[in-house]
XYZ file of C-alpha atoms in Angstrom:
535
model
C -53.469 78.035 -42.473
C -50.412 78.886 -44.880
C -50.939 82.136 -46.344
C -50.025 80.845 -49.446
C -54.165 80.310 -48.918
C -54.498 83.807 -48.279
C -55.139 86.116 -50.964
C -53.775 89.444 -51.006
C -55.050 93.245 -51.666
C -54.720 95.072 -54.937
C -51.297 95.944 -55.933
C -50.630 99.716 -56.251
C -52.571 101.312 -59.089
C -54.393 97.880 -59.851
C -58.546 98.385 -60.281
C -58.854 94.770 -60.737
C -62.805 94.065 -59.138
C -61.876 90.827 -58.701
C -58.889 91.129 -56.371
C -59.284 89.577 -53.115
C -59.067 91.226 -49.761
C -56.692 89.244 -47.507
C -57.735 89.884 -43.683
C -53.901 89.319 -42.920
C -52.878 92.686 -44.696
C -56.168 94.524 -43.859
C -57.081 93.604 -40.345
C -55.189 94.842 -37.578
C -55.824 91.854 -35.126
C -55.518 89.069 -37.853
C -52.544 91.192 -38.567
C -51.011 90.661 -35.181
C -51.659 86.903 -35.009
C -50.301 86.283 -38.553
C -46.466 85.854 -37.485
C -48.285 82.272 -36.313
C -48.991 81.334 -39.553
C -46.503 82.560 -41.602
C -47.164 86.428 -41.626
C -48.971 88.816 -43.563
C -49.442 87.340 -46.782
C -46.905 89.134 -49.932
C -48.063 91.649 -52.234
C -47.870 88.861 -54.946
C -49.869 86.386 -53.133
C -53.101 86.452 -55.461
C -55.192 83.235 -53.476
C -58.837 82.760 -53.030
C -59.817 81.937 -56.361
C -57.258 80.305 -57.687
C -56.544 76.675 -57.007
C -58.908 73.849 -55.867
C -58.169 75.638 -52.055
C -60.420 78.236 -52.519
C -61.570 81.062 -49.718
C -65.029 78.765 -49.601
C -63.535 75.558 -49.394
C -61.318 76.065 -46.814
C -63.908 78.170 -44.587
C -65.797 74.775 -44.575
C -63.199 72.569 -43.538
C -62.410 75.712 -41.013
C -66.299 75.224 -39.663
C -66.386 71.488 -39.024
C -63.297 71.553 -36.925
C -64.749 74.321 -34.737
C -68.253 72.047 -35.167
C -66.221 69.530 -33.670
C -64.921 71.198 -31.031
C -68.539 71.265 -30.381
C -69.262 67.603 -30.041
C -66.314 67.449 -28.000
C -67.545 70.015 -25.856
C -71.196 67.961 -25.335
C -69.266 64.316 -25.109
C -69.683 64.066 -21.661
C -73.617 64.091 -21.767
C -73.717 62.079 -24.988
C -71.629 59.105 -22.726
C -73.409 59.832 -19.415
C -76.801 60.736 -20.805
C -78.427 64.635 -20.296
C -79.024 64.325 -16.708
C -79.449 67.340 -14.038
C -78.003 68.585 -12.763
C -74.959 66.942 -14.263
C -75.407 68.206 -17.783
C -75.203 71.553 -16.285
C -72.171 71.483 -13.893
C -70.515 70.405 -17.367
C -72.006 72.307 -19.409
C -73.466 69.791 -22.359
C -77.267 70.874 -21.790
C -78.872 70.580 -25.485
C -82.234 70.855 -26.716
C -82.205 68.038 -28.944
C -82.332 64.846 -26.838
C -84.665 66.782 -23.986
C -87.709 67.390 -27.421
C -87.084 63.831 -28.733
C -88.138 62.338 -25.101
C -90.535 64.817 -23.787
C -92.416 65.610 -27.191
C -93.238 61.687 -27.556
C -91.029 61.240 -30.783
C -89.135 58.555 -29.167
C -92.268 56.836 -28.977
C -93.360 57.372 -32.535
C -95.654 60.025 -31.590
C -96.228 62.416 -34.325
C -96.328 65.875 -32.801
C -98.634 67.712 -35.083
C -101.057 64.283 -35.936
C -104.070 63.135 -34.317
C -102.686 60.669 -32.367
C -103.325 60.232 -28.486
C -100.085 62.889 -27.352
C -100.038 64.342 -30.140
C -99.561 67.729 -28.640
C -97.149 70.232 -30.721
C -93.670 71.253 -29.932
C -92.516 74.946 -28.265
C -90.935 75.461 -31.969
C -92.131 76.829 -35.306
C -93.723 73.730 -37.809
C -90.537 73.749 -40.209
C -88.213 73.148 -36.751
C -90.996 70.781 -35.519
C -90.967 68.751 -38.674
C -86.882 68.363 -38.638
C -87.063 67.384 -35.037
C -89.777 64.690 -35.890
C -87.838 63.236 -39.252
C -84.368 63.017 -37.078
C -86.861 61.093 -34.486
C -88.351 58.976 -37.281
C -84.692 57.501 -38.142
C -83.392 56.760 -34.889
C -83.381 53.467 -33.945
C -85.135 51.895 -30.484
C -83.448 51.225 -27.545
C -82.946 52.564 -23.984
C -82.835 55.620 -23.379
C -79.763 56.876 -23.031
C -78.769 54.950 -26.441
C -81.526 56.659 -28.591
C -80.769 59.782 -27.017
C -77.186 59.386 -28.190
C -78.331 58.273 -31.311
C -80.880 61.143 -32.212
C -77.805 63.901 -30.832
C -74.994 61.875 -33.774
C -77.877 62.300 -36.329
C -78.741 65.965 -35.210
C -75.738 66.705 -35.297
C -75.046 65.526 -39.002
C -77.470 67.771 -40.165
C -76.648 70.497 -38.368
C -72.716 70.197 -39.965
C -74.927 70.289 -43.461
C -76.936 73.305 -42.497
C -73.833 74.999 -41.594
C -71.601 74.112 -44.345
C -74.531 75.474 -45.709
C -74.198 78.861 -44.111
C -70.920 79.403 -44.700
C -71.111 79.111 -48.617
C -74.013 81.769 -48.264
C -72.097 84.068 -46.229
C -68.692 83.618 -48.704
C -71.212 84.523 -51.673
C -72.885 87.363 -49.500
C -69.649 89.131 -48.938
C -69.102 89.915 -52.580
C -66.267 89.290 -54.646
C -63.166 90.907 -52.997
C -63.901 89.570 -49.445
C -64.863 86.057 -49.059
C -62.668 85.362 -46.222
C -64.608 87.895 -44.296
C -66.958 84.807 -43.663
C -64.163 83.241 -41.175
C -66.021 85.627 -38.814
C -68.837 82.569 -38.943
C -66.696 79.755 -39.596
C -64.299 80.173 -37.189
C -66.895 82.191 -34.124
C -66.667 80.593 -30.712
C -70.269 80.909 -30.589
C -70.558 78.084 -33.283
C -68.259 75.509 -30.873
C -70.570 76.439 -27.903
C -73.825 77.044 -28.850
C -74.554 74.908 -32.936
C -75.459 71.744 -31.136
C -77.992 73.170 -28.484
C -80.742 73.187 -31.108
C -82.012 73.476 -34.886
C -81.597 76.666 -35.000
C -79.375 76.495 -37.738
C -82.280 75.978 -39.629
C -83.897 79.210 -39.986
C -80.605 80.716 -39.938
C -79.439 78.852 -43.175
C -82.711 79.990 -44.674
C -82.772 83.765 -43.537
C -78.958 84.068 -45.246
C -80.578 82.177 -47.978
C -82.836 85.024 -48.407
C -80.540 87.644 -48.151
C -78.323 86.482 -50.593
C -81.305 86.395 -53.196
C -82.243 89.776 -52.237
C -78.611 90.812 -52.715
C -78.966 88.907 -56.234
C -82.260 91.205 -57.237
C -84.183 87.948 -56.949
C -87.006 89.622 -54.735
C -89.308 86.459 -55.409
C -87.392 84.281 -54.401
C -85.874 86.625 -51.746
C -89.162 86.275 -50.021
C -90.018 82.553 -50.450
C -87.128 81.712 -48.326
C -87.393 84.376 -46.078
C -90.925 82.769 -44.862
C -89.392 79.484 -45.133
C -87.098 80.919 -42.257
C -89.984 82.498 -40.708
C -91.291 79.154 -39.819
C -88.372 77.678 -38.738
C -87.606 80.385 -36.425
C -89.860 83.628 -35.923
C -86.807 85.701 -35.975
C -86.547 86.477 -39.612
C -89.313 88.799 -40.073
C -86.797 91.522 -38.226
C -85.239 91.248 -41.866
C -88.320 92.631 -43.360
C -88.407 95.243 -41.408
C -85.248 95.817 -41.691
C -85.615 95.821 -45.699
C -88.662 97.834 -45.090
C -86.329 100.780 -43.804
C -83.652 100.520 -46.520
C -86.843 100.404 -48.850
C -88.180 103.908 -47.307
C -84.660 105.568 -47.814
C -84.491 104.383 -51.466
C -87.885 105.357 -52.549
C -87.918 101.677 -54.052
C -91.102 99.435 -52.988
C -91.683 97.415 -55.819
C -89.263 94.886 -54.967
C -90.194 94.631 -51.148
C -93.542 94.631 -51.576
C -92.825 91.742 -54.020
C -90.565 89.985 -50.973
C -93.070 90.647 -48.370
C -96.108 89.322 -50.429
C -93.879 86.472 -51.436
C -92.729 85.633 -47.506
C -96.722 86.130 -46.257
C -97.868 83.578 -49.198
C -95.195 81.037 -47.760
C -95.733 81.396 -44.620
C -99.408 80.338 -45.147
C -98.798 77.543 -47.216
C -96.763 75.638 -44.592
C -98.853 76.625 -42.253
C -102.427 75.436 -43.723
C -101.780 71.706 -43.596
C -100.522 71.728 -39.937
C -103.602 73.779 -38.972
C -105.889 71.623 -40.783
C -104.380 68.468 -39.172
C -103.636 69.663 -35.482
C -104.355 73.433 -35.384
C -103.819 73.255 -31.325
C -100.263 72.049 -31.864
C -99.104 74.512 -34.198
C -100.305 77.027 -32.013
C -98.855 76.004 -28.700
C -95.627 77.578 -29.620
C -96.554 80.698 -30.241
C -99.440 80.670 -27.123
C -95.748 79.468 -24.593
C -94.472 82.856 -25.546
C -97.297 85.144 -25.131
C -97.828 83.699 -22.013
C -94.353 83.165 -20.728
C -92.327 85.609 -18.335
C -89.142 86.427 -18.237
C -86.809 83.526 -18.532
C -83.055 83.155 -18.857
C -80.505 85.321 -20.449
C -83.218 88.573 -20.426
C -83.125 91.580 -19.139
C -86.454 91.673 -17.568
C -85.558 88.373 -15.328
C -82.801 90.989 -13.485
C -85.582 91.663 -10.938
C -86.093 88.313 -9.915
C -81.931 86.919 -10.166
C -80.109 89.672 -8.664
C -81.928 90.335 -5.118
C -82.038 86.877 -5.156
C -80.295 84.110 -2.260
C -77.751 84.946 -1.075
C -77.872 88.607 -1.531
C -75.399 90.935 -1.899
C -75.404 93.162 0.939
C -76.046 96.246 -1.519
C -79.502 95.054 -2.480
C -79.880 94.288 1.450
C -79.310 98.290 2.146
C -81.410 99.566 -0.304
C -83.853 97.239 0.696
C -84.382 95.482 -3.392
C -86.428 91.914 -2.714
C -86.730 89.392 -5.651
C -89.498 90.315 -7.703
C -90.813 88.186 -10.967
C -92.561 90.460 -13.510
C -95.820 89.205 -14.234
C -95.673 87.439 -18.169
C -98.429 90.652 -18.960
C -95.459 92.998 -18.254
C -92.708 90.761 -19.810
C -95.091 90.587 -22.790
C -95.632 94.495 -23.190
C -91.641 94.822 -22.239
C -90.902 92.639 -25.603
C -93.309 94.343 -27.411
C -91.723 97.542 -26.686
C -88.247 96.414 -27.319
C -89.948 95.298 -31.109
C -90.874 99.228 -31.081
C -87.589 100.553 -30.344
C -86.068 98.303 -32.738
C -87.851 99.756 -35.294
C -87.486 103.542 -33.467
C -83.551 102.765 -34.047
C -83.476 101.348 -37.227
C -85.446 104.259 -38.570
C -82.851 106.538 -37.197
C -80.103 104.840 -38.284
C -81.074 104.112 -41.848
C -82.753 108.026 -42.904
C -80.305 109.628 -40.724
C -76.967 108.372 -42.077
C -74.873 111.103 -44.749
C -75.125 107.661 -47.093
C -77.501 104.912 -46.989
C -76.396 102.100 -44.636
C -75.666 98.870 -46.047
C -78.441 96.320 -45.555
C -76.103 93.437 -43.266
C -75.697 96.794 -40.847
C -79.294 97.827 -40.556
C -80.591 94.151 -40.206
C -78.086 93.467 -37.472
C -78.750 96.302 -35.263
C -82.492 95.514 -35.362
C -82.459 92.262 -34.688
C -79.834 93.313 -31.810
C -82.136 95.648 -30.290
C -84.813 92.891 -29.982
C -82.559 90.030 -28.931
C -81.693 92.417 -26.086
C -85.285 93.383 -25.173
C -86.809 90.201 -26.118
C -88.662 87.471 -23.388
C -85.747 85.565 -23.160
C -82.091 85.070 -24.799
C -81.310 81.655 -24.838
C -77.491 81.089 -25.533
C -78.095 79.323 -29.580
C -80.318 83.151 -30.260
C -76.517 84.839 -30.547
C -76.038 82.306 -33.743
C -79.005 84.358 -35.563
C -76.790 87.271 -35.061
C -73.648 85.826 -35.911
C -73.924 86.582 -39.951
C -75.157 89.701 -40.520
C -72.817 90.172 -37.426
C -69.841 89.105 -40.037
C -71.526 91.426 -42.731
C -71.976 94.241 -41.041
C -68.665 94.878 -39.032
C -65.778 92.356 -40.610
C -63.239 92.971 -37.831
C -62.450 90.411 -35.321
C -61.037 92.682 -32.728
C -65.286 93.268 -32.304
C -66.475 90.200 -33.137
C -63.308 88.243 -30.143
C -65.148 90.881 -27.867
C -68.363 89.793 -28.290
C -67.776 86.177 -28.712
C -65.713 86.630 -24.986
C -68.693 87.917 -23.275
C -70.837 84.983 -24.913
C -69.057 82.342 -24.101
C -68.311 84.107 -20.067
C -72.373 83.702 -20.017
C -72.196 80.363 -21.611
C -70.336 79.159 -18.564
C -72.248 81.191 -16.136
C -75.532 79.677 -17.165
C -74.909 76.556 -16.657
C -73.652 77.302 -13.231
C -76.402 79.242 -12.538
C -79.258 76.685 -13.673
C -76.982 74.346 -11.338
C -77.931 76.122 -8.264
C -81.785 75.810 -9.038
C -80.678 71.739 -7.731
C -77.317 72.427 -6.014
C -77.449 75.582 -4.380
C -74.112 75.046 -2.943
C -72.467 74.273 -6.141
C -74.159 76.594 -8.266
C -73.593 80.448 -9.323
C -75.841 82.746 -7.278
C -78.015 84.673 -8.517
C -76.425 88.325 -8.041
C -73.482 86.856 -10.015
C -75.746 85.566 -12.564
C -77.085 88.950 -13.613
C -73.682 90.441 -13.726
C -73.079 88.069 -16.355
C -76.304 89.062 -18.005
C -75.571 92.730 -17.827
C -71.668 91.744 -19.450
C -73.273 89.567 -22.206
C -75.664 92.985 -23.255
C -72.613 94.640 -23.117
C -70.411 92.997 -25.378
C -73.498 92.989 -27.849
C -74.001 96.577 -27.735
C -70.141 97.190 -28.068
C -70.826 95.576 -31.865
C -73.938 97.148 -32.008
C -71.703 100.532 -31.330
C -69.061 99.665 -33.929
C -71.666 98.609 -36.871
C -74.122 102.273 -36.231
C -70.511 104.474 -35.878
C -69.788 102.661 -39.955
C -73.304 103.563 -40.966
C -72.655 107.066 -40.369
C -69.550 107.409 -40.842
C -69.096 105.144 -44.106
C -65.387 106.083 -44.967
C -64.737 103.874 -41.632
C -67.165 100.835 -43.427
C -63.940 98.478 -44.800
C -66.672 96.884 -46.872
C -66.977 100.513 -48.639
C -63.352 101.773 -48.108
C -62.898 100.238 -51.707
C -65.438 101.725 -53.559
C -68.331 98.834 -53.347
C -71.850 99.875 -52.309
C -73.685 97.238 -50.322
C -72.925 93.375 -51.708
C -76.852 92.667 -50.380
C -78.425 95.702 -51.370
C -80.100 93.774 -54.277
C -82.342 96.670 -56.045
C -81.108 99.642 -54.035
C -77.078 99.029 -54.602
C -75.771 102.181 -55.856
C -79.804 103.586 -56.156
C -80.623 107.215 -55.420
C -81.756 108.267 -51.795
C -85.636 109.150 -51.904
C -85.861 110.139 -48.090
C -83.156 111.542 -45.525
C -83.819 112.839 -42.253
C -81.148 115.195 -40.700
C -80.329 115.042 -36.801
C -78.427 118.417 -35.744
C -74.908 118.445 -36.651
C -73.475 115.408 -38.954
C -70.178 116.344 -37.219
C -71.333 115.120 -33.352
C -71.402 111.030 -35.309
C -70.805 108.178 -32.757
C -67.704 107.408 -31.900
C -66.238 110.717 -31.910
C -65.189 110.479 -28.553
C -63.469 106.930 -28.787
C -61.477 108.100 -31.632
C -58.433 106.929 -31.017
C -59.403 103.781 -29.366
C -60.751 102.903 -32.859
C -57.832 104.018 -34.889
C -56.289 100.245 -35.227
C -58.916 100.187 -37.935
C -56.121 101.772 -39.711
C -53.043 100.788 -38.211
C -50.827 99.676 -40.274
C -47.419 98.170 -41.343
C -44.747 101.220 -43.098
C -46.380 101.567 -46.749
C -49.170 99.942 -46.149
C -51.398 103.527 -45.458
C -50.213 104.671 -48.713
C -51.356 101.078 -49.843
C -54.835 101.825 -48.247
C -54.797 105.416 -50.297
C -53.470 103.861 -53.518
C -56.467 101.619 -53.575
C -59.304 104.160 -52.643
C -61.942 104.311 -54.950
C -64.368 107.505 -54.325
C -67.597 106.328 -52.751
C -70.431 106.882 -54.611
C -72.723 110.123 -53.469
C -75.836 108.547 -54.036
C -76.052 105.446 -53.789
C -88.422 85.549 -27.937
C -89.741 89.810 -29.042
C -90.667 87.854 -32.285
C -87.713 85.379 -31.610
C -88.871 81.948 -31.547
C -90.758 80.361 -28.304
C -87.749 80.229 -25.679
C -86.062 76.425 -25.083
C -86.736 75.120 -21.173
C -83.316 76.441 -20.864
C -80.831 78.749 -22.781
């Protein structure tokens, strides 16, 4: 990209609000990389609004490339047809073509109607009903050519939903730093994981919602919000996570108006499918409280890492390969729903200054994607942007992303050996992978709590802004703080200078960093949706 696209930071002694932030200048890593493109960009480069090439537009031409890096990444399947364990030694598994064929939509069965097989889907209605319409224009044939077919059309609306998502997450960033949305436009996890599923969907929606919020449209805030709740389950972590922001500001007007707003929603999509098939709306939610552990959790670590061959370790202490019983898993998840919350609460009354809502939401949600049932690989994407809100840095994010896609690869591998024992990834290895994907996650995690509490760290608030989705409580007055010991012992103390490329910077570009300072202000499948067969 020339940086001619790029737009640049304020000039020395400018207040202009509607300067842009240009990563190239600000971040360290973009920073290092830019020589590639050009360099930094100048300090009279003044892009990003200007021009038909706007930060937006070019973030969405950004995102379809990487989508089609996708496609080319699944190409072998859509030739050869998703066959095990073939689509796994290639890695090309994806949801879509296995529900069209086993949820009788390729032969024109409705899933939540009253015809004979007619028996639901293992995804929320509003996911169900996409998968059906995509199955109601795809035309007959053998199998292997409607499969193909139903994949192209899938994946046409997915490249809508995300164009979709990146124009939220541009307007969600506020006005100075739209290009902090590259973080989803240009993620890894969007090549390797976008085309697995739908989950796009409820994704789209839940930014959707955020954005409103951040627009002090609480109404309709919460009419998309349980729009996304029944497209994936996932999105009433953000009410809780509003809940919290709520409880420091003193404010519940507004959420209550969300939350009564979501719940009224939520029931009117769900009435008609209950009144037509209630058993098939049902059998998605009844596959998770019922299910065990399955891949990419924590609680299947019993079961993989003991498991053929083992590692002579496990053989000397005598570990055998145990499967929790679903009861367990279930109370496990529910658990990991209660620490969420535990952590949240901590985070958001204990911080000097009230945590932005992208950071609060994220680390929830983090905590029970961690602890959840299961962590399918397309469940990082409902991360990914609050994950650009919270912490816009890509030395974090390339982290992250690196242990994702290390697991992405291992997966496959691993469900390979289930058919191929010989060819596959055992199982030991397996849960190291597991164990490095939780760790990458947590090293964000890390990053995002260490700017809540220390918010003169936050780049989002290094110039003076509040919180871009704070909605009804940017810039309000704190109601309830709870202090924890010493506000000098903050995360990250110890790592200090590991962090300090935060700041790096090029000779005059600190005093830049001072020169533009404004004074913050003093007052301002857990309930994921039913896990996929596979990740």
């Amino acid at each position: 990209m020339d940086t001619a696209l790029e737009a640049s930071t304020a000039p020395s002694g400018t207040d202009d609000v509607g300067v842009i932030v240009a990563p190239s200048r600000e971040d360290p890593t973009v920073r290092r990389f830019s020589p590639v493109i050009g360099g930094p960009s100048g300090d009279r480069v003044r892009g990003g609004r200007s021009g038909w090439w706007t930060a937006a537009r070019v973030l969405v031409v950004l995102a379809m490339l990487v989508l089609f890096v996708g496609v080319v990444e699944k190409q072998h399947c859509r030739e050869q047809g998703w066959t095990t364990p073939d689509q796994f030694f290639h890695g090309c598994y994806s949801d879509l073509p296995l529900l069209y064929e086993t949820s009788g939509i390729a032969q024109g069965v409705m899933p939540y109607g009253h015809s004979p097989g007619a028996t639901g889907l293992a995804q929320p209605p509003l996911t169900g009903l996409l998968t059906w319409a995509v199955g109601t224009l795809t035309p007959h044939g053998p199998a292997i050519e409607r499969d193909r077919w139903y994949f192209d059309l899938s994946t046409g609306v997915i490249a809508v939903l995300l164009i979709s998502l990146v124009l939220l997450t541009v307007a969600s960033t506020g006005r100075r730093r739209p290009w902090d949305a590259s973080l989803v436009a240009l993620s890894p996890l969007l090549a390797l994981s976008a085309l697995v599923s739908f989950d796009l969907l409820g994704i789209t929606l839940a930014a959707a919602a955020l954005l409103a919020w951040g627009r002090s449209r609480p109404l309709l805030a919460g009419v998309l919000l349980g729009l996304a709740i029944t497209a994936r389950s996932y999105p009433v972590v953000l009410l809780l996570a509003l809940a919290l922001v709520a409880l420091r500001a003193g404010r519940w007007r507004e959420w209550l108006t969300t939350a009564v707003a979501a719940l009224v929603t939520v029931v009117a999509v769900f009435l008609p499918f209950l009144v037509v098939n209630a058993d098939a709306v049902k059998v998605a939610y009844r596959s998770w409280w019922n299910s065990g552990a399955s891949y990419g959790s924590l609680w299947l670590l019993p079961l993989s890492l003991p498991s053929d061959p083992k590692p002579r370790w496990t053989t000397k202490l005598g570990l055998d390969a145990t499967r929790l019983d679903p009861g367990t898993v279930t109370t496990l998840a529910l658990l990991g729903i209660v620490l969420a919350a535990a952590v949240g609460f901590l985070m958001t009354l204990g911080a000097e200054r009230r945590p932005r809502v992208a950071q609060v939401a994220f680390v929830v949600l983090a905590v029970v994607v961690i602890t959840g049932k299961a962590w399918p690989v397309q469940a990082s994407l409902w991360l990914l942007p609050l994950a650009a809100l919270a912490r816009p840095r890509w030395r974090d994010h390339l982290i992250w992303a690196g242990c994702e896609a290390t697991y992405f690869m291992g997966v496959w591998l691993y469900l390979a050996s289930q058919t191929s024992a010989n060819r596959g990834l055992p199982g030991s290895w397996y849960s190291l992978l597991v164990v490095v994907r939780v760790a990458g996650l947590l090293w964000l995690v890390a990053m995002v709590v260490r700017d809540a509490r220390r918010p003169e760290l936050d780049v989002v608030r290094r110039l003076g802004d509040d919180d871009p989705l704070g909605g009804p409580f940017d810039g309000a007055d704190d109601a309830v703080v709870v202090r924890f010991g010493d506000e000098s012992d903050d995360l990250g103390d110890d790592l200090k200078d590991d962090f300090e490329d935060d700041f790096e910077a090029q000779p005059g570009a600190e005093a830049e960093a001072d020169e533009t300072d404004v004074p913050s202000p003093v007052d301002d499948d857990s309930l994921a949706a039913p896990p996929s067969r596979y990740p």
